Coordinates of N, CA and C and ligand atoms in Angstrom, one line a residue:
X573 N 16.6 21.4 -8.8 CA 15.8 21.8 -9.9 C 14.9 22.9 -9.5
X574 N 14.9 24.1 -10.1 CA 14.1 25.1 -9.7 C 12.6 24.8 -9.9
X575 N 11.8 25.1 -8.9 CA 10.4 24.9 -9.0 C 10.0 23.5 -8.4
X576 N 11.0 22.7 -8.1 CA 10.7 21.4 -7.6 C 10.5 21.6 -6.0
X577 N 9.4 21.1 -5.5 CA 9.1 21.3 -4.1 C 10.3 20.7 -3.2
X578 N 10.7 19.5 -3.5 CA 11.7 18.8 -2.6 C 13.0 19.5 -2.8
X579 N 13.4 20.0 -4.0 CA 14.6 20.7 -4.1 C 14.5 22.0 -3.3
X580 N 13.4 22.6 -3.3 CA 13.3 23.9 -2.5 C 13.4 23.6 -1.1
X581 N 12.8 22.4 -0.6 CA 13.0 22.0 0.8 C 14.5 21.7 1.1
X582 N 15.1 21.1 0.2 CA 16.5 20.8 0.4 C 17.4 22.1 0.5
X583 N 17.0 23.1 -0.3 CA 17.7 24.4 -0.3 C 17.2 25.3 0.9
X584 N 16.3 24.8 1.7 CA 15.8 25.6 2.8 C 15.0 26.8 2.5
X585 N 14.6 26.7 1.2 CA 13.5 27.8 0.7 C 12.1 27.6 1.2
X586 N 11.8 26.4 1.6 CA 10.6 25.9 2.1 C 10.8 25.2 3.4
X587 N 9.9 25.4 4.5 CA 10.2 24.8 5.7 C 9.8 23.3 5.7
X588 N 10.4 22.5 6.6 CA 10.0 21.1 6.7 C 10.5 20.7 8.2
X589 N 9.9 19.6 8.5 CA 10.3 18.9 9.8 C 11.3 17.8 9.4
X590 N 12.6 18.0 9.7 CA 13.6 16.9 9.3 C 13.6 15.8 10.3
X591 N 13.5 14.6 9.8 CA 13.6 13.4 10.7 C 14.9 12.8 10.7
X592 N 15.6 12.9 9.5 CA 16.9 12.3 9.3 C 17.5 13.0 8.0
X593 N 18.9 13.2 8.1 CA 19.6 13.7 6.9 C 21.0 13.3 6.9
X594 N 21.6 13.1 5.8 CA 23.0 13.0 5.6 C 23.5 13.6 4.4
X595 N 24.7 13.2 3.9 CA 25.2 14.0 2.7 C 24.5 13.6 1.4
X596 N 23.7 12.5 1.4 CA 23.1 12.0 0.2 C 21.6 12.2 0.2
X597 N 21.0 12.0 1.4 CA 19.5 12.1 1.4 C 18.9 12.9 2.5
X598 N 17.6 13.2 2.4 CA 17.0 14.0 3.5 C 15.7 13.1 3.7
X599 N 15.1 13.2 5.0 CA 13.9 12.6 5.3 C 13.1 13.6 6.1
X600 N 11.8 13.8 5.7 CA 11.0 14.9 6.4 C 9.6 14.2 6.7
X601 N 8.9 14.8 7.6 CA 7.5 14.4 7.9 C 6.7 14.8 6.7
X602 N 5.7 14.0 6.3 CA 4.8 14.3 5.2 C 3.9 15.4 5.7
X603 N 3.6 16.4 4.9 CA 2.7 17.5 5.3 C 1.3 16.9 5.4
X604 N 0.9 15.9 4.8 CA -0.4 15.3 4.9 C -0.4 13.8 5.3
X605 N -0.1 13.6 6.6 CA 0.2 12.2 6.9 C -0.9 11.2 6.7
X606 N -0.6 10.0 6.2 CA -1.5 8.9 5.9 C -1.5 7.9 7.0
X607 N -0.6 8.1 8.0 CA -0.5 7.1 9.1 C 0.2 7.9 10.3
X608 N 0.1 7.3 11.5 CA 0.7 8.1 12.6 C 2.1 8.5 12.4
X609 N 2.9 7.6 11.7 CA 4.2 8.0 11.2 C 4.3 8.0 9.7
X610 N 4.5 9.1 9.1 CA 4.6 9.2 7.6 C 5.7 10.1 7.3
X611 N 6.8 9.5 6.8 CA 8.1 10.2 6.5 C 8.4 10.0 5.0
X612 N 8.9 11.1 4.4 CA 9.3 11.0 3.0 C 10.8 11.0 2.9
X613 N 11.3 10.2 2.2 CA 12.8 10.1 2.0 C 13.2 10.4 0.6
X614 N 14.1 11.4 0.3 CA 14.4 11.6 -1.0 C 16.0 12.0 -1.2
X615 N 16.5 11.7 -2.3 CA 18.0 12.0 -2.5 C 18.1 13.5 -2.7
X616 N 19.3 14.0 -2.3 CA 19.7 15.5 -2.5 C 19.7 15.7 -4.0
X617 N 20.2 14.7 -4.8 CA 20.3 14.8 -6.2 C 18.8 14.6 -6.8
X618 N 18.4 15.5 -7.7 CA 17.1 15.4 -8.4 C 17.0 14.4 -9.4
X619 N 16.1 13.5 -9.2 CA 15.7 12.5 -10.2 C 14.2 12.6 -10.3
X620 N 13.6 12.6 -11.4 CA 12.1 12.7 -11.6 C 11.4 11.7 -10.8
X621 N 12.0 10.4 -10.8 CA 11.4 9.4 -10.0 C 12.1 8.1 -10.2
X622 N 11.4 7.0 -9.9 CA 12.0 5.7 -9.9 C 12.6 5.2 -11.3
X623 N 12.0 5.7 -12.4 CA 12.5 5.2 -13.7 C 13.7 6.0 -14.3
X624 N 14.0 7.1 -13.7 CA 15.2 7.7 -14.2 C 16.3 7.7 -13.1
X625 N 16.1 7.0 -12.1 CA 17.2 6.8 -11.1 C 18.4 6.3 -11.7
X626 N 19.6 6.8 -11.4 CA 20.8 6.3 -12.0 C 21.3 5.1 -11.2
X627 N 21.1 3.9 -11.7 CA 21.5 2.7 -11.0 C 23.1 2.6 -10.9
X628 N 23.9 3.3 -11.6 CA 25.3 3.3 -11.4 C 25.7 4.0 -10.2
X629 N 24.7 4.7 -9.6 CA 25.0 5.4 -8.4 C 24.9 4.5 -7.2
X630 N 25.8 3.6 -7.0 CA 25.6 2.6 -6.0 C 25.6 3.2 -4.6
X631 N 26.4 4.2 -4.3 CA 26.4 4.9 -3.0 C 25.0 5.5 -2.7
X632 N 24.4 6.0 -3.7 CA 23.0 6.6 -3.4 C 22.0 5.5 -3.2
X633 N 22.1 4.4 -3.9 CA 21.2 3.3 -3.7 C 21.2 2.9 -2.3
X634 N 22.5 2.7 -1.8 CA 22.7 2.3 -0.4 C 22.2 3.3 0.6
X635 N 22.5 4.5 0.3 CA 22.1 5.6 1.2 C 20.6 5.7 1.4
X636 N 19.9 5.4 0.4 CA 18.4 5.4 0.4 C 17.9 4.3 1.3
X637 N 18.4 3.1 1.2 CA 18.0 2.0 2.1 C 18.5 2.3 3.6
X638 N 19.7 2.8 3.6 CA 20.1 3.2 5.0 C 19.2 4.1 5.6
X639 N 18.7 5.2 4.9 CA 17.8 6.1 5.5 C 16.5 5.6 5.8
X640 N 16.1 4.6 5.1 CA 14.8 3.9 5.6 C 15.0 3.3 6.9
X641 N 16.1 2.5 7.1 CA 16.5 1.9 8.5 C 16.6 3.0 9.4
X642 N 17.3 4.1 9.3 CA 17.5 5.1 10.2 C 16.1 5.9 10.6
X643 N 15.3 6.1 9.6 CA 14.0 6.7 9.9 C 13.1 5.7 10.8
X644 N 13.2 4.5 10.4 CA 12.4 3.5 11.2 C 12.9 3.4 12.7
X645 N 14.2 3.6 12.8 CA 14.7 3.6 14.2 C 14.3 4.8 15.0
X646 N 14.6 6.1 14.4 CA 14.3 7.3 15.1 C 12.9 7.5 15.4
X647 N 12.0 7.0 14.6 CA 10.6 7.2 14.7 C 9.9 6.1 15.6
X648 N 10.7 5.0 15.9 CA 10.3 4.0 16.9 C 9.4 3.0 16.1
X649 N 9.4 2.8 14.8 CA 8.5 2.0 14.1 C 9.2 0.6 13.7
X650 N 10.5 0.6 13.9 CA 11.3 -0.6 13.4 C 10.7 -1.9 13.9
X651 N 10.4 -2.0 15.2 CA 10.0 -3.3 15.8 C 8.5 -3.6 15.5
X652 N 7.7 -2.6 15.5 CA 6.2 -2.8 15.2 C 6.0 -3.2 13.7
X653 N 6.9 -2.6 12.9 CA 6.7 -2.8 11.4 C 6.3 -1.6 10.7
X654 N 6.5 -1.5 9.4 CA 6.2 -0.4 8.6 C 6.1 -0.7 7.1
X655 N 5.7 0.2 6.3 CA 5.5 0.0 4.9 C 6.4 1.1 4.2
X656 N 7.0 0.7 3.0 CA 7.7 1.6 2.2 C 7.0 1.6 0.8
X657 N 6.7 2.9 0.3 CA 5.9 3.0 -0.9 C 6.7 4.0 -1.8
X658 N 6.8 3.6 -3.1 CA 7.2 4.6 -4.1 C 6.2 4.7 -5.2
X659 N 5.7 5.9 -5.6 CA 4.8 6.1 -6.6 C 5.5 6.7 -7.8
X660 N 5.2 6.1 -9.0 CA 5.8 6.5 -10.2 C 4.7 6.8 -11.2
X661 N 4.8 8.0 -11.7 CA 4.0 8.4 -12.9 C 2.6 8.6 -12.6
X662 N 1.8 8.7 -13.7 CA 0.3 9.0 -13.6 C -0.4 7.9 -12.8
X663 N -0.4 6.7 -13.3 CA -1.2 5.6 -12.7 C -0.6 5.2 -11.3
X664 N 0.6 5.6 -11.0 CA 1.2 5.3 -9.7 C 0.7 6.4 -8.7
X665 N 0.1 7.5 -9.3 CA -0.3 8.6 -8.4 C 0.8 9.4 -7.9
X666 N 1.9 9.5 -8.5 CA 2.9 10.4 -8.2 C 2.6 11.9 -8.3
X667 N 2.7 12.7 -7.2 CA 2.4 14.1 -7.4 C 3.6 15.0 -7.3
X668 N 4.7 14.5 -6.8 CA 5.9 15.4 -6.7 C 7.0 14.7 -7.5
X669 N 7.3 15.3 -8.6 CA 8.3 14.6 -9.5 C 9.8 14.8 -9.1
X670 N 10.0 14.3 -7.9 CA 11.4 14.2 -7.3 C 11.4 12.8 -6.6
X671 N 12.2 11.9 -7.0 CA 12.2 10.5 -6.5 C 12.1 10.6 -5.0
X672 N 11.1 9.8 -4.4 CA 11.0 9.8 -2.9 C 10.3 8.5 -2.6
X673 N 10.6 8.0 -1.4 CA 10.0 6.8 -0.7 C 9.1 7.4 0.4
X674 N 8.0 6.8 0.6 CA 7.1 7.0 1.7 C 7.4 5.9 2.7
X675 N 7.6 6.3 4.0 CA 7.8 5.3 5.1 C 6.5 5.5 6.0
X676 N 5.7 4.5 6.1 CA 4.5 4.6 6.9 C 4.4 3.5 8.0
X677 N 4.0 4.0 9.2 CA 4.0 3.1 10.3 C 3.3 3.7 11.5
X678 N 3.4 3.1 12.6 CA 2.9 3.5 13.8 C 1.4 2.9 14.1
X679 N 1.0 2.1 13.2 CA -0.4 1.5 13.4 C -0.4 0.3 12.5
X680 N -1.4 -0.6 12.7 CA -1.5 -1.7 11.9 C -2.1 -1.3 10.5
X681 N -1.3 -1.4 9.5 CA -1.7 -0.9 8.2 C -2.6 -1.9 7.4
X682 N -2.7 -3.0 7.9 CA -3.5 -4.1 7.2 C -2.7 -4.7 6.1
X683 N -3.4 -5.6 5.4 CA -2.7 -6.4 4.3 C -2.9 -5.6 2.9
X684 N -3.9 -4.7 2.8 CA -4.1 -4.0 1.5 C -3.0 -2.9 1.4
X685 N -2.5 -2.7 0.2 CA -1.5 -1.6 0.0 C -2.1 -0.4 -0.6
X686 N -3.3 -0.5 -1.0 CA -3.9 0.8 -1.4 C -5.3 0.9 -0.9
Ligands
5GP1784 P1 3.6 11.3 -4.1 O1 2.1 11.4 -4.4 O2 4.3 12.1 -5.2 O3 4.1 9.9 -4.1 O4 3.9 11.9 -2.8 C1 4.1 13.2 -2.5 C2 4.0 13.5 -1.0 O5 4.5 14.7 -0.7 C3 2.6 13.5 -0.6 O6 2.3 12.5 0.5 C4 2.3 15.0 0.0 O7 1.6 15.0 1.1 C5 3.8 15.3 0.3 N1 4.1 16.7 0.1 C6 3.7 17.6 -0.9 N2 4.2 18.9 -0.6 C7 4.8 18.8 0.5 C8 5.5 19.8 1.3 O8 5.6 21.0 0.9 N3 6.0 19.5 2.4 C9 5.9 18.1 2.9 N4 6.5 17.8 4.1 N5 5.3 17.1 2.3 C10 4.8 17.5 1.0
ZN1785 ZN1 13.8 18.1 -7.1

């Protein structure tokens, strides 16, 4: 989608630090990290967010979970533990309207999620 930051990153119109990618998804370092490891995972296909994701797309559902595991492995946070966050809409604090998961780790994030 033209104008979408993550679509522009996917099209290499904007730079990013790629952590993992395959034919379905891309994972990049967050530009404003909230933890020692902060990676954003998003599908190559544009969805505004969680609520318009196509559940019929089983392959993509699996690819997103697979990418979370791969990111945890390559960044070395699998063993220590990590947190996965998705923000949807205004109250969720979503700022980029292209479905994405945050993967945060590399430190004890505590029990609070916000
Ligand atoms: P949201 O608030 O929508 O859940 O998360 C959007 C995330 O994208 C934020 O953590 C923000 O720092 C990150 N972000 C926004 N623009 C860019 C960018 O151009 N490059 C990268 N790598 N991350 C970005
Ligand atoms: Zn997009």
